[in-house]
Amino acid sequence: MRKFLLSTAAVGLIATPALAEVSDGKVKIGILNDQSGVYADFGGKYSYEAARMAVEDFGGKVLDAPIEVVTADHQNKPDIASNIARQWYDTEQVDTIMELTTSSVGLAVQALSQEKKKITVNTGAATTELTGAQCTPYGFHWAYDTHALAVGTGGALVKEGGDSWFFLTADYAFGYSLEEQTGNFVKSQGGTVAGAVRHPLATTDYSSFLLQAQASGAKVIGLANAGMDTQNAIKQAAEFGITAGGQRLAALLFTLAEVHGIGLDAAQGLTLTESFYWNRTPESREFGERFKERTGVMPNMVHAGTYSAVTQYLKAIEAAGTDETEAVAAKMHEMPVDDVFAQGGKVGPNGRLIKDVYLMEVKAPGDVTEDWDYYNVLATIPGDEAFLNPAESGCPLVQ
């Protein structure tokens, strides 16, 4: 009988070797972001669909274990986000949390995840602090960051003569980082910063802030905000005749979703930086059309970046032969990233995905020949130029 039991146990181990290496018998991915506020189109439910699409394209299983995706709205509040993340980790067997739009949220959840020894992949947050002073062994930053936006949009406008800037800045970590990174880059190119004014997140009246920017006399007003905040600022700037008066607006974080939301009449001529455009290559076009079929919208860099992050996480589990955090994190640092979002991408020791980004110009309405084809790609910015060298990032993990 003892021999029979031993042999039966051995057969069981041989029959299901993979499931023994997957915690809880499944892999569970959490998409945590803003689904009802100013960033709802920037990421929101569309990032959740991007994650589900990645799981389906992967086959729905990894190491023979099913893959599940859950989502929640953090309302742009770090305390709410942290409570959701803690509950997901402690009672709902969530293995990783991704997207995390809003830098203050991204930093809070990344810190909690280090404590819980869980992987986070930020695709919606922007601050370089995620891979800088507050980096963690299990934290990854995927789609873009404030340094890439500064190099792309800031660099382009300085070259065009926009050598004096005034910033209209969202009053939290993301806005501070974007203002600082862009201001430093402008000054490194010989430009000047005349000043800045900060506004609350999700404000609706920009009149006093825009009047201060207008009075500064700066050639460029840098909008260090995002989502509906940027859309509303641009609309109200038009009402004040700011661009008609000769000043330029720099939408430092503006994506395809916001261009669509504000309309081409208001957005035409804007220079912006994204790390993905659906109509850039045959592969990105095919992905974009499939995404639009299920969501009704074309993907921006946050949506495509979330698809890529989920895919790479599952590839890392497959390569590691387990979903154990240390092993998966090691594989994510080690493996190249080659997919529809990133070609020849690499992950630095600070967790920063380094890939090319693209300088775009929004087309005039008369130049648009098909729905959602809103951009002219002006330049490709190599990843090593767009993103900080890990050795200069301030991350204590980088030797």
CSV table of C-alpha atoms in Angstrom, one decimal:
chain,number,residue,atom,x,y,z
A,1,MET,CA,0.0,0.0,0.0
A,2,ARG,CA,2.9,2.4,0.8
A,3,LYS,CA,4.4,1.7,-2.6
A,4,PHE,CA,1.1,2.3,-4.3
A,5,LEU,CA,0.6,5.7,-2.5
A,6,LEU,CA,4.1,6.8,-3.4
A,7,SER,CA,3.7,5.9,-7.0
A,8,THR,CA,0.3,7.5,-7.2
A,9,ALA,CA,1.7,10.7,-5.7
A,10,ALA,CA,4.5,10.7,-8.3
A,11,VAL,CA,2.1,10.3,-11.1
A,12,GLY,CA,0.1,13.3,-9.8
A,13,LEU,CA,3.3,15.4,-9.7
A,14,ILE,CA,4.1,14.4,-13.2
A,15,ALA,CA,0.6,15.1,-14.5
A,16,THR,CA,0.4,18.7,-13.1
A,17,PRO,CA,4.0,20.0,-12.7
A,18,ALA,CA,3.1,23.5,-13.8
A,19,LEU,CA,0.2,24.1,-11.4
A,20,ALA,CA,2.5,23.2,-8.5
A,21,GLU,CA,4.5,26.3,-9.4
A,22,VAL,CA,1.6,28.8,-9.6
A,23,SER,CA,0.3,30.2,-6.3
A,24,ASP,CA,-3.4,29.6,-5.6
A,25,GLY,CA,-3.7,27.6,-8.9
A,26,LYS,CA,-4.2,30.8,-10.9
A,27,VAL,CA,-2.5,34.1,-12.0
A,28,LYS,CA,-4.5,37.1,-11.0
A,29,ILE,CA,-3.8,40.6,-12.4
A,30,GLY,CA,-5.2,43.8,-11.0
A,31,ILE,CA,-5.8,46.9,-13.2
A,32,LEU,CA,-6.1,49.8,-10.7
A,33,ASN,CA,-6.8,53.3,-12.2
A,34,ASP,CA,-9.1,56.3,-12.6
A,35,GLN,CA,-12.4,55.2,-14.1
A,36,SER,CA,-14.6,58.1,-13.3
A,37,GLY,CA,-12.5,61.3,-13.1
A,38,VAL,CA,-10.2,63.4,-15.2
A,39,TYR,CA,-8.1,60.4,-16.4
A,40,ALA,CA,-11.0,58.1,-17.3
A,41,ASP,CA,-10.3,58.2,-21.0
A,42,PHE,CA,-6.6,58.5,-20.6
A,43,GLY,CA,-6.6,54.9,-19.1
A,44,GLY,CA,-9.7,53.8,-17.3
A,45,LYS,CA,-11.8,51.0,-18.6
A,46,TYR,CA,-9.8,50.9,-21.8
A,47,SER,CA,-6.7,49.8,-20.0
A,48,TYR,CA,-8.8,47.1,-18.4
A,49,GLU,CA,-9.8,45.9,-21.9
A,50,ALA,CA,-6.2,46.1,-23.1
A,51,ALA,CA,-5.2,43.8,-20.2
A,52,ARG,CA,-8.0,41.4,-21.0
A,53,MET,CA,-7.0,41.5,-24.7
A,54,ALA,CA,-3.4,40.6,-23.8
A,55,VAL,CA,-4.6,37.6,-21.7
A,56,GLU,CA,-6.8,36.4,-24.5
A,57,ASP,CA,-4.0,36.7,-27.1
A,58,PHE,CA,-1.7,34.8,-24.7
A,59,GLY,CA,-4.2,31.9,-24.7
A,60,GLY,CA,-5.9,32.5,-21.3
A,61,LYS,CA,-3.5,30.3,-19.4
A,62,VAL,CA,0.2,30.4,-18.3
A,63,LEU,CA,1.9,27.2,-17.0
A,64,ASP,CA,-1.5,25.5,-17.5
A,65,ALA,CA,-3.0,27.9,-14.8
A,66,PRO,CA,-5.9,30.2,-15.7
A,67,ILE,CA,-5.3,33.9,-15.9
A,68,GLU,CA,-7.8,36.3,-14.3
A,69,VAL,CA,-8.0,40.1,-14.6
A,70,VAL,CA,-9.8,42.3,-12.0
A,71,THR,CA,-10.2,46.1,-11.9
A,72,ALA,CA,-11.1,48.9,-9.6
A,73,ASP,CA,-11.4,52.7,-9.6
A,74,HIS,CA,-8.9,54.4,-7.2
A,75,GLN,CA,-10.6,57.9,-7.8
A,76,ASN,CA,-7.1,59.5,-8.0
A,77,LYS,CA,-6.7,59.1,-4.2
A,78,PRO,CA,-3.6,57.3,-2.8
A,79,ASP,CA,-5.4,56.2,0.4
A,80,ILE,CA,-8.2,54.6,-1.6
A,81,ALA,CA,-5.7,53.0,-3.9
A,82,SER,CA,-3.6,51.6,-1.1
A,83,ASN,CA,-6.7,50.2,0.7
A,84,ILE,CA,-7.8,48.4,-2.6
A,85,ALA,CA,-4.3,47.1,-3.2
A,86,ARG,CA,-4.0,45.8,0.4
A,87,GLN,CA,-7.3,44.0,0.1
A,88,TRP,CA,-6.4,42.5,-3.3
A,89,TYR,CA,-3.1,41.2,-1.9
A,90,ASP,CA,-4.3,40.0,1.5
A,91,THR,CA,-7.7,38.4,0.7
A,92,GLU,CA,-8.2,38.2,-3.1
A,93,GLN,CA,-5.0,36.5,-4.2
A,94,VAL,CA,-4.0,39.3,-6.7
A,95,ASP,CA,-0.4,38.6,-7.9
A,96,THR,CA,0.4,41.9,-9.5
A,97,ILE,CA,-1.1,45.4,-9.9
A,98,MET,CA,-0.7,47.4,-13.1
A,99,GLU,CA,-1.7,50.7,-14.8
A,100,LEU,CA,-1.9,53.0,-11.7
A,101,THR,CA,-2.6,56.3,-13.4
A,102,THR,CA,-1.8,59.3,-11.1
A,103,SER,CA,1.8,59.5,-9.8
A,104,SER,CA,0.9,59.9,-6.1
A,105,VAL,CA,-1.2,56.7,-6.5
A,106,GLY,CA,1.6,54.9,-8.4
A,107,LEU,CA,4.2,55.8,-5.7
A,108,ALA,CA,1.9,54.7,-2.8
A,109,VAL,CA,1.0,51.3,-4.4
A,110,GLN,CA,4.5,50.6,-5.5
A,111,ALA,CA,5.7,51.2,-1.9
A,112,LEU,CA,3.0,48.9,-0.5
A,113,SER,CA,3.8,46.3,-3.1
A,114,GLN,CA,7.5,46.2,-2.0
A,115,GLU,CA,6.3,45.6,1.6
A,116,LYS,CA,4.1,42.7,0.3
A,117,LYS,CA,6.7,41.5,-2.1
A,118,LYS,CA,4.5,41.9,-5.2
A,119,ILE,CA,5.2,43.2,-8.7
A,120,THR,CA,3.8,46.5,-9.9
A,121,VAL,CA,4.0,47.7,-13.5
A,122,ASN,CA,3.1,51.4,-13.9
A,123,THR,CA,1.8,52.3,-17.3
A,124,GLY,CA,-0.4,55.3,-16.5
A,125,ALA,CA,1.7,57.2,-13.9
A,126,ALA,CA,4.4,59.6,-15.1
A,127,THR,CA,6.8,60.6,-12.4
A,128,THR,CA,10.5,59.5,-12.7
A,129,GLU,CA,10.5,59.0,-9.0
A,130,LEU,CA,9.1,55.5,-9.7
A,131,THR,CA,12.4,54.5,-11.1
A,132,GLY,CA,14.4,57.1,-9.2
A,133,ALA,CA,14.8,57.7,-5.5
A,134,GLN,CA,11.7,55.6,-4.8
A,135,CYS,CA,12.5,52.6,-7.0
A,136,THR,CA,11.9,49.1,-5.7
A,137,PRO,CA,13.1,45.6,-6.7
A,138,TYR,CA,9.6,44.7,-7.9
A,139,GLY,CA,8.6,48.0,-9.4
A,140,PHE,CA,8.5,48.6,-13.2
A,141,HIS,CA,7.7,51.7,-15.2
A,142,TRP,CA,6.5,50.9,-18.7
A,143,ALA,CA,4.8,53.3,-21.1
A,144,TYR,CA,6.4,56.8,-20.6
A,145,ASP,CA,7.6,59.2,-18.0
A,146,THR,CA,8.1,62.9,-17.4
A,147,HIS,CA,11.7,62.9,-18.6
A,148,ALA,CA,10.7,61.4,-22.0
A,149,LEU,CA,7.9,64.1,-22.3
A,150,ALA,CA,10.3,66.8,-21.5
A,151,VAL,CA,12.9,65.7,-24.0
A,152,GLY,CA,10.3,65.2,-26.7
A,153,THR,CA,7.9,68.1,-26.5
A,154,GLY,CA,10.1,70.5,-24.6
A,155,GLY,CA,13.1,69.8,-26.9
A,156,ALA,CA,11.0,70.3,-30.0
A,157,LEU,CA,9.6,73.7,-29.0
A,158,VAL,CA,12.9,75.1,-27.8
A,159,LYS,CA,14.4,74.2,-31.2
A,160,GLU,CA,11.6,76.1,-32.8
A,161,GLY,CA,12.4,79.2,-30.8
A,162,GLY,CA,10.3,78.7,-27.7
A,163,ASP,CA,13.1,79.6,-25.3
A,164,SER,CA,11.1,81.2,-22.5
A,165,TRP,CA,8.5,79.2,-20.6
A,166,PHE,CA,5.8,79.6,-17.9
A,167,PHE,CA,4.2,76.5,-16.4
A,168,LEU,CA,0.6,75.8,-15.5
A,169,THR,CA,1.0,72.8,-13.2
A,170,ALA,CA,-1.2,70.2,-11.6
A,171,ASP,CA,-0.7,70.4,-7.9
A,172,TYR,CA,0.6,67.0,-7.1
A,173,ALA,CA,3.6,64.7,-7.7
A,174,PHE,CA,3.1,64.2,-11.4
A,175,GLY,CA,2.8,67.9,-12.1
A,176,TYR,CA,5.8,68.8,-10.0
A,177,SER,CA,7.9,66.2,-11.8
A,178,LEU,CA,6.8,67.2,-15.3
A,179,GLU,CA,7.4,70.9,-14.5
A,180,GLU,CA,10.9,70.2,-13.1
A,181,GLN,CA,12.0,67.8,-15.8
A,182,THR,CA,10.8,70.1,-18.6
A,183,GLY,CA,12.2,73.2,-16.9
A,184,ASN,CA,15.6,71.6,-16.4
A,185,PHE,CA,15.7,70.5,-20.1
A,186,VAL,CA,14.6,73.9,-21.4
A,187,LYS,CA,17.4,75.6,-19.3
A,188,SER,CA,19.9,73.0,-20.5
A,189,GLN,CA,19.2,74.1,-24.0
A,190,GLY,CA,19.8,77.7,-23.2
A,191,GLY,CA,16.2,78.7,-22.5
A,192,THR,CA,14.6,80.3,-19.4
A,193,VAL,CA,11.7,79.6,-17.1
A,194,ALA,CA,9.7,82.8,-16.2
A,195,GLY,CA,7.7,81.1,-13.4
A,196,ALA,CA,4.8,78.7,-12.7
A,197,VAL,CA,1.4,78.5,-11.1
A,198,ARG,CA,-0.2,75.4,-9.7
A,199,HIS,CA,-3.8,74.4,-9.9
A,200,PRO,CA,-5.9,71.7,-8.1
A,201,LEU,CA,-6.5,68.4,-9.8
A,202,ALA,CA,-9.8,68.4,-11.7
A,203,THR,CA,-10.4,72.1,-11.4
A,204,THR,CA,-12.9,73.6,-13.9
A,205,ASP,CA,-11.9,77.3,-13.9
A,206,TYR,CA,-8.4,78.1,-15.3
A,207,SER,CA,-9.0,81.9,-15.8
A,208,SER,CA,-6.7,83.2,-13.0
A,209,PHE,CA,-4.0,80.7,-13.8
A,210,LEU,CA,-4.1,81.5,-17.5
A,211,LEU,CA,-4.0,85.2,-16.9
A,212,GLN,CA,-0.9,84.8,-14.9
A,213,ALA,CA,0.7,82.8,-17.7
A,214,GLN,CA,-0.4,85.3,-20.2
A,215,ALA,CA,1.0,88.2,-18.1
A,216,SER,CA,4.4,86.4,-17.8
A,217,GLY,CA,5.2,87.2,-21.5
A,218,ALA,CA,6.8,83.7,-21.9
A,219,LYS,CA,6.8,82.4,-25.4
A,220,VAL,CA,5.6,79.0,-24.3
A,221,ILE,CA,3.0,78.1,-21.7
A,222,GLY,CA,3.8,74.6,-20.6
A,223,LEU,CA,0.7,72.6,-19.5
A,224,ALA,CA,2.1,70.3,-16.8
A,225,ASN,CA,-1.2,68.4,-16.4
A,226,ALA,CA,-3.1,65.8,-18.2
A,227,GLY,CA,-6.5,64.3,-19.2
A,228,MET,CA,-9.5,66.6,-18.8
A,229,ASP,CA,-7.4,69.2,-17.0
A,230,THR,CA,-5.3,69.7,-20.2
A,231,GLN,CA,-8.4,69.7,-22.4
A,232,ASN,CA,-10.2,72.4,-20.2
A,233,ALA,CA,-7.0,74.5,-20.1
A,234,ILE,CA,-6.6,74.5,-23.9
A,235,LYS,CA,-10.3,75.4,-24.4
A,236,GLN,CA,-10.2,78.3,-22.0
A,237,ALA,CA,-6.8,79.5,-23.3
A,238,ALA,CA,-8.6,79.9,-26.7
A,239,GLU,CA,-11.3,82.0,-25.1
A,240,PHE,CA,-8.6,84.3,-23.7
A,241,GLY,CA,-6.9,84.6,-27.1
A,242,ILE,CA,-3.6,83.4,-25.7
A,243,THR,CA,-2.4,81.6,-28.9
A,244,ALA,CA,-3.9,84.4,-31.1
A,245,GLY,CA,-1.7,86.7,-29.1
A,246,GLY,CA,1.5,84.9,-30.1
A,247,GLN,CA,2.1,82.6,-27.1
A,248,ARG,CA,2.3,78.8,-27.7
A,249,LEU,CA,0.7,76.1,-25.6
A,250,ALA,CA,2.8,73.0,-24.9
A,251,ALA,CA,0.6,70.1,-24.0
A,252,LEU,CA,3.2,68.1,-22.2
A,253,LEU,CA,1.1,65.0,-21.5
A,254,PHE,CA,-1.5,64.8,-24.2
A,255,THR,CA,-2.6,61.5,-25.9
A,256,LEU,CA,-4.8,60.4,-28.7
A,257,ALA,CA,-7.7,60.0,-26.2
A,258,GLU,CA,-7.5,63.7,-25.3
A,259,VAL,CA,-7.1,64.9,-28.9
A,260,HIS,CA,-10.3,63.0,-29.7
A,261,GLY,CA,-12.0,64.5,-26.7
A,262,ILE,CA,-11.1,68.1,-27.5
A,263,GLY,CA,-11.6,67.8,-31.3
A,264,LEU,CA,-9.2,68.7,-34.1
A,265,ASP,CA,-10.3,72.3,-34.4
A,266,ALA,CA,-8.9,73.0,-30.9
A,267,ALA,CA,-6.0,70.5,-31.0
A,268,GLN,CA,-4.6,71.1,-34.5
A,269,GLY,CA,-1.0,72.1,-34.6
A,270,LEU,CA,-0.2,70.9,-31.0
A,271,THR,CA,3.2,69.2,-30.6
A,272,LEU,CA,3.2,66.2,-28.2
A,273,THR,CA,5.0,63.1,-27.3
A,274,GLU,CA,3.6,59.5,-27.2
A,275,SER,CA,5.4,56.2,-27.1
A,276,PHE,CA,2.8,54.5,-29.4
A,277,TYR,CA,0.7,55.5,-32.4
A,278,TRP,CA,-1.8,53.0,-33.9
A,279,ASN,CA,-1.1,54.1,-37.5
A,280,ARG,CA,2.7,54.1,-37.5
A,281,THR,CA,3.3,50.5,-38.7
A,282,PRO,CA,1.3,47.7,-40.2
A,283,GLU,CA,1.6,45.8,-36.9
A,284,SER,CA,0.4,48.8,-34.8
A,285,ARG,CA,-2.4,49.4,-37.2
A,286,GLU,CA,-3.6,45.8,-36.9
A,287,PHE,CA,-3.5,46.0,-33.1
A,288,GLY,CA,-5.3,49.3,-33.1
A,289,GLU,CA,-8.1,48.0,-35.3
A,290,ARG,CA,-8.6,45.0,-33.1
A,291,PHE,CA,-8.7,47.2,-30.0
A,292,LYS,CA,-11.2,49.6,-31.6
A,293,GLU,CA,-13.5,46.7,-32.5
A,294,ARG,CA,-13.9,45.8,-28.8
A,295,THR,CA,-13.8,49.3,-27.3
A,296,GLY,CA,-14.9,51.8,-29.9
A,297,VAL,CA,-11.7,53.8,-29.5
A,298,MET,CA,-8.2,53.6,-30.9
A,299,PRO,CA,-5.5,52.9,-28.2
A,300,ASN,CA,-3.2,55.6,-26.8
A,301,MET,CA,0.2,54.8,-25.3
A,302,VAL,CA,-1.3,53.9,-21.9
A,303,HIS,CA,-3.6,51.3,-23.4
A,304,ALA,CA,-1.0,49.8,-25.6
A,305,GLY,CA,1.5,50.0,-22.8
A,306,THR,CA,-0.8,48.0,-20.5
A,307,TYR,CA,-1.2,45.4,-23.2
A,308,SER,CA,2.6,45.1,-23.4
A,309,ALA,CA,3.1,45.0,-19.6
A,310,VAL,CA,0.6,42.2,-19.1
A,311,THR,CA,2.1,40.3,-22.0
A,312,GLN,CA,5.6,40.7,-20.7
A,313,TYR,CA,4.6,39.7,-17.2
A,314,LEU,CA,3.0,36.5,-18.5
A,315,LYS,CA,6.1,35.7,-20.7
A,316,ALA,CA,8.3,36.2,-17.6
A,317,ILE,CA,6.2,33.7,-15.6
A,318,GLU,CA,6.4,31.2,-18.5
A,319,ALA,CA,10.2,31.7,-18.7
A,320,ALA,CA,10.7,31.4,-14.9
A,321,GLY,CA,8.5,28.4,-14.6
A,322,THR,CA,6.7,29.9,-11.6
A,323,ASP,CA,4.8,33.1,-10.6
A,324,GLU,CA,7.1,33.5,-7.5
A,325,THR,CA,7.8,37.3,-7.3
A,326,GLU,CA,11.7,37.2,-7.2
A,327,ALA,CA,11.9,34.8,-10.1
A,328,VAL,CA,9.4,36.7,-12.3
A,329,ALA,CA,11.0,40.1,-11.5
A,330,ALA,CA,14.4,38.7,-12.4
A,331,LYS,CA,13.1,37.6,-15.8
A,332,MET,CA,11.4,40.9,-16.4
A,333,HIS,CA,14.7,42.7,-15.9
A,334,GLU,CA,16.5,40.1,-18.0
A,335,MET,CA,14.2,39.6,-21.0
A,336,PRO,CA,14.1,42.0,-24.0
A,337,VAL,CA,10.7,43.5,-24.9
A,338,ASP,CA,9.6,42.9,-28.4
A,339,ASP,CA,5.9,43.4,-29.1
A,340,VAL,CA,3.5,45.7,-30.9
A,341,PHE,CA,4.3,48.4,-28.3
A,342,ALA,CA,8.1,48.1,-28.0
A,343,GLN,CA,10.6,46.9,-30.5
A,344,GLY,CA,14.0,46.1,-29.1
A,345,GLY,CA,13.0,47.4,-25.7
A,346,LYS,CA,15.1,46.7,-22.6
A,347,VAL,CA,14.5,47.0,-18.9
A,348,GLY,CA,17.1,48.9,-16.8
A,349,PRO,CA,18.2,47.8,-13.3
A,350,ASN,CA,15.9,50.5,-11.9
A,351,GLY,CA,12.8,48.9,-13.6
A,352,ARG,CA,12.5,51.5,-16.4
A,353,LEU,CA,11.5,50.1,-19.8
A,354,ILE,CA,13.7,51.9,-22.3
A,355,LYS,CA,12.2,52.2,-25.8
A,356,ASP,CA,11.8,54.7,-28.6
A,357,VAL,CA,9.2,57.5,-28.2
A,358,TYR,CA,7.7,59.6,-31.0
A,359,LEU,CA,7.3,63.4,-31.4
A,360,MET,CA,3.9,64.1,-33.0
A,361,GLU,CA,2.0,67.0,-34.5
A,362,VAL,CA,-1.8,67.0,-34.5
A,363,LYS,CA,-3.1,67.3,-38.0
A,364,ALA,CA,-5.4,70.1,-39.2
A,365,PRO,CA,-9.0,68.8,-39.8
A,366,GLY,CA,-8.6,69.0,-43.6
A,367,ASP,CA,-5.5,66.7,-43.5
A,368,VAL,CA,-7.3,63.8,-41.8
A,369,THR,CA,-8.3,61.1,-44.3
A,370,GLU,CA,-9.6,58.5,-41.9
A,371,ASP,CA,-11.2,58.3,-38.5
A,372,TRP,CA,-8.7,58.6,-35.6
A,373,ASP,CA,-5.7,59.3,-37.9
A,374,TYR,CA,-4.8,62.5,-36.0
A,375,TYR,CA,-1.0,62.6,-36.0
A,376,ASN,CA,1.9,63.4,-38.2
A,377,VAL,CA,5.0,61.6,-36.8
A,378,LEU,CA,7.7,64.3,-36.8
A,379,ALA,CA,10.6,62.3,-35.3
A,380,THR,CA,11.6,59.1,-33.5
A,381,ILE,CA,13.5,59.8,-30.3
A,382,PRO,CA,15.7,56.8,-29.3
A,383,GLY,CA,15.0,55.3,-25.9
A,384,ASP,CA,18.5,56.0,-24.6
A,385,GLU,CA,17.9,59.7,-25.3
A,386,ALA,CA,14.3,59.8,-24.1
A,387,PHE,CA,14.8,58.2,-20.8
A,388,LEU,CA,17.3,58.8,-18.0
A,389,ASN,CA,20.3,56.6,-17.8
A,390,PRO,CA,19.6,54.3,-14.9
A,391,ALA,CA,23.0,55.3,-13.4
A,392,GLU,CA,21.8,58.9,-13.3
A,393,SER,CA,18.2,58.1,-12.1
A,394,GLY,CA,18.9,58.3,-8.3
A,395,CYS,CA,17.7,54.7,-7.8
A,396,PRO,CA,19.6,53.1,-4.9
A,397,LEU,CA,19.4,49.7,-6.6
A,398,VAL,CA,21.6,50.7,-9.5
A,399,GLN,CA,25.2,49.9,-8.8
